[in-house]
Amino acid sequence: MPVESNARPGLGEPVESLPGIGPKRAELLAALGIRTVFDLLFYFPRDYQDRRAITPISELREGETATIQAEFVKARSIRLRGRNSLAEATLRDGSGEIKATWFGRGFLAKTFTPGTRGLFTGPVGKYGGPALKNPDYELLSGDEEDRLHTGRIVPIYRLTEGVSQRMLRRWVHTALERAFSESRGIATTGENSPPDSPAAEETPLDETLPAALRLRYGYPEINGAIRCAHFPEEVERAYQARDRFAYEELLGMQLGVLRARAARYHEATGLRHVTGGPVLKTFRKSLPFRLTSAQELAVSDVMSDLASARPMMRMLQGDVGCGKTIVALHAVAACGDSGYQTALMAPTEILAEQHYLGLREILLPLGIEVELLTAATTNAAARKRVHTGSCAVVVGTHALFQEKTEFHKLGLVIIDEQHRFGVLQRSALVEKGANPDVLHMTATPIPRTLAITLYGGMDITVIDELPPGRLPVITRWIPPAKQEGLYQYLCQQAERGLQTYFVCPLIEESDSRELTALTAHYAALSAGPLASLRTAMLHGRLPNEEKAQIMHRFKTGEIDVLFSTSVIEVGMDVPSATTMVIEDAAQFGLTQLHQLRGRVGRGTEQSYCFLLEKPKTPEGKRRIEILCNTCNGFEIAEEDLKLRGPGEFQGIRQAGLSDLRVADLLRDVRLLDHARRDAEEILRKDPDLSGNEYGTLARHARTFAALNP
Ligand code: ADP
Ligand code: MG
């Protein structure tokens, strides 16, 4: 988030206005997002190092970690076996000498000029005698400036090539000096300043966090906080300062999200649907199973949304196979009772087709016509039926929001696997109705921290329960030596009428990637170990008719093993399919693997997921491990987030969350909770954020609101 400058003149100037920064360095800093003096002040350290205690070399003890201040006596690079090398240096201070070694970094030796002084922090190990092992080090210049880097707690920043800790520390320090000296004499009140706040004349930054909130959490006032965050007297205080800014950022974001939502609710008058009509009643009676209590709760959430004039904006979140579709069907039925059309949008043709077939089976007997609109099936006649309203339910893919598609009376929009659509695509469909109710569904559970941010503007319903009788899918990694056994197992399963999905990462062989190709594998296995079975192949490039036919044959049990690419990731719902085999499993992302696995375990038979091919990277290995250990989608999402970092998570960039400067969505769960609660409280009292104390927060809120339409 661009932190807007609330600073006095001078701080908004480019970094080049500081001594020692020319155009080249300014460019390097820009890569870190630092353009102005103000940015520099708000570039927070990622860590701190306590350099108050310097240990004389003569007092170093093996096994402890210490900081010494010493000069190089000599240094050399030593070649080791293989391509490795070692830098070895002798260091000296007034009390004695010690060796230091840097394994694998022989190239450093030539930068260690005898006589140069430096600070070295690291564990004391053995190398001949006692020696510092791979110490962090920083060279000193021997002048006044060294006082910035020694004998205190020093900040450690995230760096970029060409910018060292020392430089950044100096520049931040200069920026602080400029800020705090140039403002001298500007008198402001030190209301509620904690005792450690700077003198009243040193307040170059206007407070941006209301006093009541600072008091609530004991956060320092902004001017004290900014200095403390860089050059603290105690590390504790630095963290407190950092938390203050992280919290403030998250608060601005939550205010934005909540205000955008309030604005929408305020403006839009939606439809009041009938929720006790004959179609819904008949539908409920015809249900082939009892809903789980989580489903019942979800249905009642959805029904109260439909009945109210406020347009529904609900996210229905639940792991693969938890039964979201049936919940959505309640809404479809109610919408039918009210005489409105429903559009159900899915990201793939296969999924759309499955929904279409499923819905038709249930809705036709209730007298509700269903139409399918996909790139393949769409024609003028179908579009006309949608436009004239002769069908009440339209299932489709991206074709639904194209300009040519017009609805008669669109009253309900359901978006399945909503994360696969962009914000604009979703709203293009919604805008085809007059404030229709909207239900989003996703089987990619995301950690709560992200949910309240990403879906902050929606109401969230979580289905946290699977239909009864489901057994968790047992997941195993199968080493190459055991693959023959796996093929035998598939044959035995087929004899019992149980089916298998066999997923490969590619359709055809590729020169660039050594991966198992579907076509070749299908041919080889169908003619080899699986020759006695009925097999078929499915992928995105087949003509639609053929795809539909194959899926139909798999559903009706005419195919034992279906070879496929990841196109079956969503949409296949065949309870008698109990085995999922994934070739080159480490090629797939964690959530994708989880989705694929979700194709089995839909009936009451014990299902299995077998992952083939040894993972080649540590990350791939970790993914396989996680998958073998848990079937819980939320846990998997959490792990995925840790592996990939929030920036890679779908929707994060879009929502401007990767621009967070201080807050860390993984670490700051507690702060985010506080921010959410406080944002709600603030808006209850001051819905327009018109109070003076909210000036900066209100600006931040607007930035986020704009990113989350
Ligand atoms: P998802 O949430 O992944 O979209 P689906 O809606 O496709 O899950 O449901 C998965 C399967 O579970 C379907 O075959 C569906 O008919 C079945 N199902 C849903 N709810 C129940 C229930 N309460 N009891 C038994 N089976 C159910
Ligand atoms: Mg689904």
PDB file of C-alpha atoms and ligand atoms in Angstrom, residues 289-292 295 318-326 443 467-468 470 573 575 599 602, ligand 1:
ATOM      1  CA  PHE A 289     -29.817 -37.715   1.245  1.00  0.00           C
ATOM      2  CA  ARG A 290     -29.949 -35.745   4.471  1.00  0.00           C
ATOM      3  CA  LEU A 291     -27.946 -32.574   4.509  1.00  0.00           C
ATOM      4  CA  THR A 292     -25.130 -32.338   7.012  1.00  0.00           C
ATOM      5  CA  GLN A 295     -24.955 -27.686   4.886  1.00  0.00           C
ATOM      6  CA  GLY A 318     -15.688 -25.679   1.770  1.00  0.00           C
ATOM      7  CA  ASP A 319     -13.281 -28.449   1.027  1.00  0.00           C
ATOM      8  CA  VAL A 320     -13.636 -30.570  -2.103  1.00  0.00           C
ATOM      9  CA  GLY A 321     -16.525 -32.959  -1.815  1.00  0.00           C
ATOM     10  CA  CYS A 322     -18.242 -31.266   1.112  1.00  0.00           C
ATOM     11  CA  GLY A 323     -21.365 -30.765  -0.965  1.00  0.00           C
ATOM     12  CA  LYS A 324     -21.570 -27.122  -1.960  1.00  0.00           C
ATOM     13  CA  THR A 325     -23.578 -27.785  -5.093  1.00  0.00           C
ATOM     14  CA  ILE A 326     -26.644 -29.008  -3.266  1.00  0.00           C
ATOM     15  CA  ALA A 443     -13.091 -25.392  -2.839  1.00  0.00           C
ATOM     16  CA  PRO A 467     -21.114 -35.947   4.270  1.00  0.00           C
ATOM     17  CA  PRO A 468     -21.297 -38.910   6.640  1.00  0.00           C
ATOM     18  CA  ARG A 470     -16.717 -40.610   3.924  1.00  0.00           C
ATOM     19  CA  ASP A 573     -18.161 -36.579  -9.354  1.00  0.00           C
ATOM     20  CA  PRO A 575     -18.504 -42.100  -6.263  1.00  0.00           C
ATOM     21  CA  ARG A 599     -12.044 -36.614  -7.185  1.00  0.00           C
ATOM     22  CA  ARG A 602     -16.762 -39.476  -2.772  1.00  0.00           C
TER      23      ARG A 602
HETATM   24  P1  ADP B   1     -18.137 -29.851  -3.810  1.00  0.00           P
HETATM   25  O1  ADP B   1     -18.338 -29.137  -2.527  1.00  0.00           O
HETATM   26  O2  ADP B   1     -16.742 -30.344  -3.989  1.00  0.00           O
HETATM   27  O3  ADP B   1     -18.632 -29.088  -4.997  1.00  0.00           O
HETATM   28  P2  ADP B   1     -20.262 -31.608  -4.473  1.00  0.00           P
HETATM   29  O4  ADP B   1     -21.318 -30.602  -4.313  1.00  0.00           O
HETATM   30  O5  ADP B   1     -19.820 -31.971  -5.838  1.00  0.00           O
HETATM   31  O6  ADP B   1     -18.996 -31.183  -3.644  1.00  0.00           O
HETATM   32  O7  ADP B   1     -20.686 -32.904  -3.664  1.00  0.00           O
HETATM   33  C1  ADP B   1     -19.873 -34.039  -3.624  1.00  0.00           C
HETATM   34  C2  ADP B   1     -20.692 -35.298  -3.586  1.00  0.00           C
HETATM   35  O8  ADP B   1     -21.301 -35.468  -2.324  1.00  0.00           O
HETATM   36  C3  ADP B   1     -21.827 -35.322  -4.575  1.00  0.00           C
HETATM   37  O9  ADP B   1     -21.904 -36.628  -5.129  1.00  0.00           O
HETATM   38  C4  ADP B   1     -23.044 -35.045  -3.754  1.00  0.00           C
HETATM   39  O10 ADP B   1     -24.195 -35.600  -4.313  1.00  0.00           O
HETATM   40  C5  ADP B   1     -22.693 -35.710  -2.463  1.00  0.00           C
HETATM   41  N1  ADP B   1     -23.337 -35.123  -1.286  1.00  0.00           N
HETATM   42  C6  ADP B   1     -23.483 -33.807  -1.024  1.00  0.00           C
HETATM   43  N2  ADP B   1     -24.086 -33.632   0.167  1.00  0.00           N
HETATM   44  C7  ADP B   1     -24.297 -34.844   0.690  1.00  0.00           C
HETATM   45  C8  ADP B   1     -24.886 -35.323   1.901  1.00  0.00           C
HETATM   46  N3  ADP B   1     -25.356 -34.483   2.822  1.00  0.00           N
HETATM   47  N4  ADP B   1     -24.931 -36.651   2.101  1.00  0.00           N
HETATM   48  C9  ADP B   1     -24.446 -37.502   1.173  1.00  0.00           C
HETATM   49  N5  ADP B   1     -23.891 -37.122   0.014  1.00  0.00           N
HETATM   50  C10 ADP B   1     -23.813 -35.815  -0.247  1.00  0.00           C
END
